[in-house]
Amino acid sequence: MRAVVLLSGGLDSYTAAAIVRAEGFDLYALTIAYGQRHAREIASARAVARALGVARQLEMTLDLRGIGGSALTGDIEVPRDRPLDAAGIPSTYVPARNTIFLSLALGWAEVLGAADLVIGVNALDYSGYPDCRPEFVAAFEQVANLATRAGVEGARFRIHTPLIAMSKADIIRRGVALGLDYGLTHSCYDPRPDGRPCGRCDSCLLRAKGFAEAGVADPLLVQ
């Protein structure tokens, strides 16, 4: 069985891919360079893909800086030291990103003859992005089956979200149990010039919270 997985180089997509691999799927990894300021994650995605032994990794370039509207793709400062329970959608939200990414993954899956797509979205320990919610995933799955030749001809696309109801700590525990090396990953939205995490953006804070609650040392921070 083939599955197309959106592989960013972060710990969530790495863990989601590993879970699906353990279920017997052959992984086809789609990594997208979208003009993100944390482009360091592309190198991490390559390392993660090698560690997972994917059947193929496809890298695509789609420069969303032309659209902007996000601290990750425009001239907007990445928020730092924001309370993790703060209300509202933060400026690091990239307009329609997961809709765009899943559309690309769907197109490749149709070419590959694959009916399974994997995305590491999470609706518990996340930053409040609307395209990480179960409602969005269910709606896109319906679109996938309505808007493709494969769907019209009888294929049934499924979007796997193995992390959707897990805390960050639970995700890390599961990854550790699967033998994953989180030292390969990159999470920081605004890394330092030497590539080390800033430790203060939402992604860094959520990662630190997860490792602390899991009782595991973050290998990126081990001297």
PDB file of C-alpha atoms in Angstrom:
ATOM      1  CA  MET A   1       0.000   0.000   0.000  1.00  0.00           C
ATOM      2  CA  ARG A   2       1.217   3.472  -0.895  1.00  0.00           C
ATOM      3  CA  ALA A   3       0.683   6.609   1.171  1.00  0.00           C
ATOM      4  CA  VAL A   4       1.637  10.182   0.327  1.00  0.00           C
ATOM      5  CA  VAL A   5       2.838  11.971   3.444  1.00  0.00           C
ATOM      6  CA  LEU A   6       3.383  15.695   3.830  1.00  0.00           C
ATOM      7  CA  LEU A   7       6.863  15.731   5.330  1.00  0.00           C
ATOM      8  CA  SER A   8       8.052  19.088   6.646  1.00  0.00           C
ATOM      9  CA  GLY A   9      11.037  18.143   8.760  1.00  0.00           C
ATOM     10  CA  GLY A  10       9.201  18.851  12.005  1.00  0.00           C
ATOM     11  CA  LEU A  11       8.615  16.286  14.721  1.00  0.00           C
ATOM     12  CA  ASP A  12       4.871  16.001  14.047  1.00  0.00           C
ATOM     13  CA  SER A  13       5.135  15.019  10.381  1.00  0.00           C
ATOM     14  CA  TYR A  14       8.034  12.677  11.222  1.00  0.00           C
ATOM     15  CA  THR A  15       5.969  10.905  13.878  1.00  0.00           C
ATOM     16  CA  ALA A  16       2.833  10.735  11.747  1.00  0.00           C
ATOM     17  CA  ALA A  17       4.814   9.200   8.895  1.00  0.00           C
ATOM     18  CA  ALA A  18       6.442   6.659  11.212  1.00  0.00           C
ATOM     19  CA  ILE A  19       3.079   5.603  12.625  1.00  0.00           C
ATOM     20  CA  VAL A  20       1.662   5.006   9.152  1.00  0.00           C
ATOM     21  CA  ARG A  21       4.832   3.189   8.094  1.00  0.00           C
ATOM     22  CA  ALA A  22       4.396   0.876  11.098  1.00  0.00           C
ATOM     23  CA  GLU A  23       0.915   0.101   9.778  1.00  0.00           C
ATOM     24  CA  GLY A  24       2.475  -1.312   6.616  1.00  0.00           C
ATOM     25  CA  PHE A  25       2.375   1.579   4.163  1.00  0.00           C
ATOM     26  CA  ASP A  26       5.134   2.450   1.708  1.00  0.00           C
ATOM     27  CA  LEU A  27       5.803   6.156   2.134  1.00  0.00           C
ATOM     28  CA  TYR A  28       6.007   8.727  -0.636  1.00  0.00           C
ATOM     29  CA  ALA A  29       7.120  11.964   0.989  1.00  0.00           C
ATOM     30  CA  LEU A  30       6.119  15.373  -0.341  1.00  0.00           C
ATOM     31  CA  THR A  31       8.210  18.263   0.978  1.00  0.00           C
ATOM     32  CA  ILE A  32       7.301  21.816  -0.029  1.00  0.00           C
ATOM     33  CA  ALA A  33       9.601  24.815   0.014  1.00  0.00           C
ATOM     34  CA  TYR A  34       7.037  27.583   0.202  1.00  0.00           C
ATOM     35  CA  GLY A  35       9.245  30.571   0.947  1.00  0.00           C
ATOM     36  CA  GLN A  36       9.116  29.994   4.690  1.00  0.00           C
ATOM     37  CA  ARG A  37      11.635  31.898   6.764  1.00  0.00           C
ATOM     38  CA  HIS A  38      12.521  28.657   8.550  1.00  0.00           C
ATOM     39  CA  ALA A  39      13.794  27.048   5.337  1.00  0.00           C
ATOM     40  CA  ARG A  40      16.207  25.081   7.528  1.00  0.00           C
ATOM     41  CA  GLU A  41      13.388  22.555   7.855  1.00  0.00           C
ATOM     42  CA  ILE A  42      13.891  21.426   4.246  1.00  0.00           C
ATOM     43  CA  ALA A  43      17.285  19.948   5.146  1.00  0.00           C
ATOM     44  CA  SER A  44      15.640  18.296   8.139  1.00  0.00           C
ATOM     45  CA  ALA A  45      12.939  16.841   5.885  1.00  0.00           C
ATOM     46  CA  ARG A  46      15.630  15.209   3.770  1.00  0.00           C
ATOM     47  CA  ALA A  47      17.269  13.702   6.842  1.00  0.00           C
ATOM     48  CA  VAL A  48      13.927  12.483   8.161  1.00  0.00           C
ATOM     49  CA  ALA A  49      13.035  10.968   4.778  1.00  0.00           C
ATOM     50  CA  ARG A  50      16.299   9.009   4.787  1.00  0.00           C
ATOM     51  CA  ALA A  51      15.673   7.824   8.342  1.00  0.00           C
ATOM     52  CA  LEU A  52      12.185   6.658   7.410  1.00  0.00           C
ATOM     53  CA  GLY A  53      13.393   4.867   4.297  1.00  0.00           C
ATOM     54  CA  VAL A  54      10.741   6.452   2.101  1.00  0.00           C
ATOM     55  CA  ALA A  55      10.166   4.985  -1.337  1.00  0.00           C
ATOM     56  CA  ARG A  56      10.574   8.465  -2.812  1.00  0.00           C
ATOM     57  CA  GLN A  57      10.823  12.045  -1.642  1.00  0.00           C
ATOM     58  CA  LEU A  58       9.451  14.726  -3.950  1.00  0.00           C
ATOM     59  CA  GLU A  59      10.500  18.313  -3.239  1.00  0.00           C
ATOM     60  CA  MET A  60       8.369  21.053  -4.734  1.00  0.00           C
ATOM     61  CA  THR A  61       8.871  24.813  -4.708  1.00  0.00           C
ATOM     62  CA  LEU A  62       5.794  26.974  -4.278  1.00  0.00           C
ATOM     63  CA  ASP A  63       6.695  30.489  -3.202  1.00  0.00           C
ATOM     64  CA  LEU A  64       3.870  31.725  -1.006  1.00  0.00           C
ATOM     65  CA  ARG A  65       5.737  34.939  -0.275  1.00  0.00           C
ATOM     66  CA  GLY A  66       3.849  36.383  -3.222  1.00  0.00           C
ATOM     67  CA  ILE A  67       0.681  36.026  -1.180  1.00  0.00           C
ATOM     68  CA  GLY A  68       2.280  36.928   2.141  1.00  0.00           C
ATOM     69  CA  GLY A  69      -0.056  37.550   5.037  1.00  0.00           C
ATOM     70  CA  SER A  70       1.988  35.513   7.506  1.00  0.00           C
ATOM     71  CA  ALA A  71       4.999  36.018   9.748  1.00  0.00           C
ATOM     72  CA  LEU A  72       6.459  32.929   8.063  1.00  0.00           C
ATOM     73  CA  THR A  73       6.195  34.260   4.504  1.00  0.00           C
ATOM     74  CA  GLY A  74       6.147  38.045   4.852  1.00  0.00           C
ATOM     75  CA  ASP A  75       7.758  40.996   6.594  1.00  0.00           C
ATOM     76  CA  ILE A  76       5.913  40.417   9.858  1.00  0.00           C
ATOM     77  CA  GLU A  77       7.758  39.674  13.060  1.00  0.00           C
ATOM     78  CA  VAL A  78       7.425  36.171  14.454  1.00  0.00           C
ATOM     79  CA  PRO A  79       5.704  36.499  17.834  1.00  0.00           C
ATOM     80  CA  ARG A  80       7.842  35.525  20.797  1.00  0.00           C
ATOM     81  CA  ASP A  81       6.960  34.488  24.343  1.00  0.00           C
ATOM     82  CA  ARG A  82       3.255  34.360  23.468  1.00  0.00           C
ATOM     83  CA  PRO A  83       1.148  32.537  26.078  1.00  0.00           C
ATOM     84  CA  LEU A  84       0.339  29.089  24.714  1.00  0.00           C
ATOM     85  CA  ASP A  85      -3.293  29.519  25.723  1.00  0.00           C
ATOM     86  CA  ALA A  86      -3.626  32.917  24.030  1.00  0.00           C
ATOM     87  CA  ALA A  87      -6.878  33.447  22.142  1.00  0.00           C
ATOM     88  CA  GLY A  88      -7.011  34.106  18.423  1.00  0.00           C
ATOM     89  CA  ILE A  89      -5.103  32.872  15.409  1.00  0.00           C
ATOM     90  CA  PRO A  90      -1.443  33.971  15.509  1.00  0.00           C
ATOM     91  CA  SER A  91       0.415  35.779  12.746  1.00  0.00           C
ATOM     92  CA  THR A  92       2.351  32.571  11.975  1.00  0.00           C
ATOM     93  CA  TYR A  93      -0.783  31.180  10.321  1.00  0.00           C
ATOM     94  CA  VAL A  94      -0.071  30.833   6.597  1.00  0.00           C
ATOM     95  CA  PRO A  95      -3.262  31.526   4.603  1.00  0.00           C
ATOM     96  CA  ALA A  96      -4.825  28.267   3.377  1.00  0.00           C
ATOM     97  CA  ARG A  97      -1.489  26.420   3.680  1.00  0.00           C
ATOM     98  CA  ASN A  98      -2.810  22.965   4.527  1.00  0.00           C
ATOM     99  CA  THR A  99      -5.516  23.259   1.877  1.00  0.00           C
ATOM    100  CA  ILE A 100      -2.841  24.037  -0.702  1.00  0.00           C
ATOM    101  CA  PHE A 101      -0.473  21.347   0.526  1.00  0.00           C
ATOM    102  CA  LEU A 102      -3.112  18.635   0.667  1.00  0.00           C
ATOM    103  CA  SER A 103      -4.213  19.564  -2.850  1.00  0.00           C
ATOM    104  CA  LEU A 104      -0.668  18.966  -4.101  1.00  0.00           C
ATOM    105  CA  ALA A 105      -0.439  15.705  -2.157  1.00  0.00           C
ATOM    106  CA  LEU A 106      -3.780  14.636  -3.612  1.00  0.00           C
ATOM    107  CA  GLY A 107      -2.594  15.315  -7.150  1.00  0.00           C
ATOM    108  CA  TRP A 108       0.545  13.240  -6.641  1.00  0.00           C
ATOM    109  CA  ALA A 109      -1.425  10.461  -4.951  1.00  0.00           C
ATOM    110  CA  GLU A 110      -3.736  10.242  -7.934  1.00  0.00           C
ATOM    111  CA  VAL A 111      -0.742   9.872 -10.262  1.00  0.00           C
ATOM    112  CA  LEU A 112       0.804   7.224  -7.997  1.00  0.00           C
ATOM    113  CA  GLY A 113      -2.429   5.284  -7.688  1.00  0.00           C
ATOM    114  CA  ALA A 114      -2.390   5.885  -3.935  1.00  0.00           C
ATOM    115  CA  ALA A 115      -5.581   6.439  -1.973  1.00  0.00           C
ATOM    116  CA  ASP A 116      -4.017   7.402   1.358  1.00  0.00           C
ATOM    117  CA  LEU A 117      -2.688  10.809   2.392  1.00  0.00           C
ATOM    118  CA  VAL A 118      -0.941  11.553   5.689  1.00  0.00           C
ATOM    119  CA  ILE A 119      -0.675  14.881   7.481  1.00  0.00           C
ATOM    120  CA  GLY A 120       0.677  15.511  10.984  1.00  0.00           C
ATOM    121  CA  VAL A 121      -1.966  17.998  12.115  1.00  0.00           C
ATOM    122  CA  ASN A 122      -2.873  18.193  15.777  1.00  0.00           C
ATOM    123  CA  ALA A 123      -5.880  19.811  17.446  1.00  0.00           C
ATOM    124  CA  LEU A 124      -4.654  19.819  21.066  1.00  0.00           C
ATOM    125  CA  ASP A 125      -1.134  21.228  21.488  1.00  0.00           C
ATOM    126  CA  TYR A 126      -1.094  23.572  18.506  1.00  0.00           C
ATOM    127  CA  SER A 127      -1.290  27.291  17.791  1.00  0.00           C
ATOM    128  CA  GLY A 128      -4.971  27.561  16.933  1.00  0.00           C
ATOM    129  CA  TYR A 129      -4.665  27.196  13.165  1.00  0.00           C
ATOM    130  CA  PRO A 130      -8.078  26.543  11.537  1.00  0.00           C
ATOM    131  CA  ASP A 131      -6.605  24.066   9.036  1.00  0.00           C
ATOM    132  CA  CYS A 132      -5.487  21.685  11.791  1.00  0.00           C
ATOM    133  CA  ARG A 133      -8.997  20.824  12.960  1.00  0.00           C
ATOM    134  CA  PRO A 134     -10.855  17.532  12.373  1.00  0.00           C
ATOM    135  CA  GLU A 135     -13.660  19.445  10.618  1.00  0.00           C
ATOM    136  CA  PHE A 136     -11.227  20.708   8.012  1.00  0.00           C
ATOM    137  CA  VAL A 137      -9.733  17.265   7.425  1.00  0.00           C
ATOM    138  CA  ALA A 138     -13.171  15.673   7.001  1.00  0.00           C
ATOM    139  CA  ALA A 139     -14.220  18.391   4.557  1.00  0.00           C
ATOM    140  CA  PHE A 140     -11.062  18.041   2.479  1.00  0.00           C
ATOM    141  CA  GLU A 141     -11.427  14.274   2.336  1.00  0.00           C
ATOM    142  CA  GLN A 142     -14.896  14.784   0.898  1.00  0.00           C
ATOM    143  CA  VAL A 143     -13.498  17.217  -1.681  1.00  0.00           C
ATOM    144  CA  ALA A 144     -10.779  14.716  -2.617  1.00  0.00           C
ATOM    145  CA  ASN A 145     -13.370  12.107  -3.453  1.00  0.00           C
ATOM    146  CA  LEU A 146     -15.546  14.540  -5.418  1.00  0.00           C
ATOM    147  CA  ALA A 147     -12.896  16.431  -7.356  1.00  0.00           C
ATOM    148  CA  THR A 148     -10.656  13.707  -8.802  1.00  0.00           C
ATOM    149  CA  ARG A 149     -10.964  11.232 -11.637  1.00  0.00           C
ATOM    150  CA  ALA A 150      -9.898   8.474  -9.261  1.00  0.00           C
ATOM    151  CA  GLY A 151     -12.647   9.414  -6.826  1.00  0.00           C
ATOM    152  CA  VAL A 152     -15.305   9.565  -9.528  1.00  0.00           C
ATOM    153  CA  GLU A 153     -14.173   6.173 -10.839  1.00  0.00           C
ATOM    154  CA  GLY A 154     -14.529   4.501  -7.464  1.00  0.00           C
ATOM    155  CA  ALA A 155     -11.356   5.115  -5.494  1.00  0.00           C
ATOM    156  CA  ARG A 156     -11.830   6.182  -1.902  1.00  0.00           C
ATOM    157  CA  PHE A 157      -9.269   8.689  -0.672  1.00  0.00           C
ATOM    158  CA  ARG A 158      -8.518   8.713   3.053  1.00  0.00           C
ATOM    159  CA  ILE A 159      -6.618  11.350   4.975  1.00  0.00           C
ATOM    160  CA  HIS A 160      -4.738   9.900   7.911  1.00  0.00           C
ATOM    161  CA  THR A 161      -4.242  12.195  10.895  1.00  0.00           C
ATOM    162  CA  PRO A 162      -2.742   9.889  13.530  1.00  0.00           C
ATOM    163  CA  LEU A 163      -1.782  12.786  15.821  1.00  0.00           C
ATOM    164  CA  ILE A 164      -5.038  14.740  15.678  1.00  0.00           C
ATOM    165  CA  ALA A 165      -6.116  14.032  19.277  1.00  0.00           C
ATOM    166  CA  MET A 166      -2.695  13.568  20.877  1.00  0.00           C
ATOM    167  CA  SER A 167      -0.877  15.996  23.148  1.00  0.00           C
ATOM    168  CA  LYS A 168       2.622  17.017  22.151  1.00  0.00           C
ATOM    169  CA  ALA A 169       3.956  14.894  25.013  1.00  0.00           C
ATOM    170  CA  ASP A 170       2.021  11.870  23.747  1.00  0.00           C
ATOM    171  CA  ILE A 171       3.368  12.446  20.237  1.00  0.00           C
ATOM    172  CA  ILE A 172       6.924  12.490  21.544  1.00  0.00           C
ATOM    173  CA  ARG A 173       6.367   9.381  23.679  1.00  0.00           C
ATOM    174  CA  ARG A 174       4.989   7.546  20.650  1.00  0.00           C
ATOM    175  CA  GLY A 175       7.933   8.630  18.534  1.00  0.00           C
ATOM    176  CA  VAL A 176      10.428   7.538  21.155  1.00  0.00           C
ATOM    177  CA  ALA A 177       8.683   4.155  21.321  1.00  0.00           C
ATOM    178  CA  LEU A 178       9.087   3.904  17.543  1.00  0.00           C
ATOM    179  CA  GLY A 179      12.800   4.669  17.855  1.00  0.00           C
ATOM    180  CA  LEU A 180      12.690   8.061  16.145  1.00  0.00           C
ATOM    181  CA  ASP A 181      15.651  10.425  16.315  1.00  0.00           C
ATOM    182  CA  TYR A 182      14.168  13.838  17.017  1.00  0.00           C
ATOM    183  CA  GLY A 183      17.631  15.336  16.666  1.00  0.00           C
ATOM    184  CA  LEU A 184      16.982  15.204  12.915  1.00  0.00           C
ATOM    185  CA  THR A 185      13.968  17.491  13.136  1.00  0.00           C
ATOM    186  CA  HIS A 186      13.521  21.249  13.074  1.00  0.00           C
ATOM    187  CA  SER A 187      10.588  23.105  14.638  1.00  0.00           C
ATOM    188  CA  CYS A 188      11.632  26.744  15.172  1.00  0.00           C
ATOM    189  CA  TYR A 189       9.842  29.430  13.140  1.00  0.00           C
ATOM    190  CA  ASP A 190      12.689  31.932  13.419  1.00  0.00           C
ATOM    191  CA  PRO A 191      15.990  30.090  13.911  1.00  0.00           C
ATOM    192  CA  ARG A 192      19.213  31.811  14.849  1.00  0.00           C
ATOM    193  CA  PRO A 193      21.877  32.393  12.168  1.00  0.00           C
ATOM    194  CA  ASP A 194      23.624  29.162  13.234  1.00  0.00           C
ATOM    195  CA  GLY A 195      20.372  27.227  12.757  1.00  0.00           C
ATOM    196  CA  ARG A 196      19.709  26.673  16.447  1.00  0.00           C
ATOM    197  CA  PRO A 197      16.140  27.206  17.679  1.00  0.00           C
ATOM    198  CA  CYS A 198      15.203  30.595  19.082  1.00  0.00           C
ATOM    199  CA  GLY A 199      13.447  29.003  22.071  1.00  0.00           C
ATOM    200  CA  ARG A 200      10.773  31.701  22.174  1.00  0.00           C
ATOM    201  CA  CYS A 201       8.399  31.285  19.194  1.00  0.00           C
ATOM    202  CA  ASP A 202       5.140  29.322  19.523  1.00  0.00           C
ATOM    203  CA  SER A 203       6.655  26.256  17.910  1.00  0.00           C
ATOM    204  CA  CYS A 204       9.674  26.241  20.216  1.00  0.00           C
ATOM    205  CA  LEU A 205       7.485  26.738  23.280  1.00  0.00           C
ATOM    206  CA  LEU A 206       5.121  23.921  22.293  1.00  0.00           C
ATOM    207  CA  ARG A 207       8.063  21.634  21.582  1.00  0.00           C
ATOM    208  CA  ALA A 208       9.684  22.439  24.941  1.00  0.00           C
ATOM    209  CA  LYS A 209       6.385  21.831  26.739  1.00  0.00           C
ATOM    210  CA  GLY A 210       5.997  18.475  25.012  1.00  0.00           C
ATOM    211  CA  PHE A 211       9.474  17.217  25.833  1.00  0.00           C
ATOM    212  CA  ALA A 212       9.180  18.402  29.439  1.00  0.00           C
ATOM    213  CA  GLU A 213       5.828  16.663  29.937  1.00  0.00           C
ATOM    214  CA  ALA A 214       7.099  13.512  28.241  1.00  0.00           C
ATOM    215  CA  GLY A 215      10.099  13.472  30.563  1.00  0.00           C
ATOM    216  CA  VAL A 216      12.464  13.288  27.594  1.00  0.00           C
ATOM    217  CA  ALA A 217      15.427  15.542  26.796  1.00  0.00           C
ATOM    218  CA  ASP A 218      15.158  17.380  23.493  1.00  0.00           C
ATOM    219  CA  PRO A 219      18.198  16.229  21.482  1.00  0.00           C
ATOM    220  CA  LEU A 220      18.347  19.595  19.707  1.00  0.00           C
ATOM    221  CA  LEU A 221      19.114  21.270  23.030  1.00  0.00           C
ATOM    222  CA  VAL A 222      21.567  18.741  24.418  1.00  0.00           C
ATOM    223  CA  GLN A 223      25.034  20.262  24.453  1.00  0.00           C
TER     224      GLN A 223
END
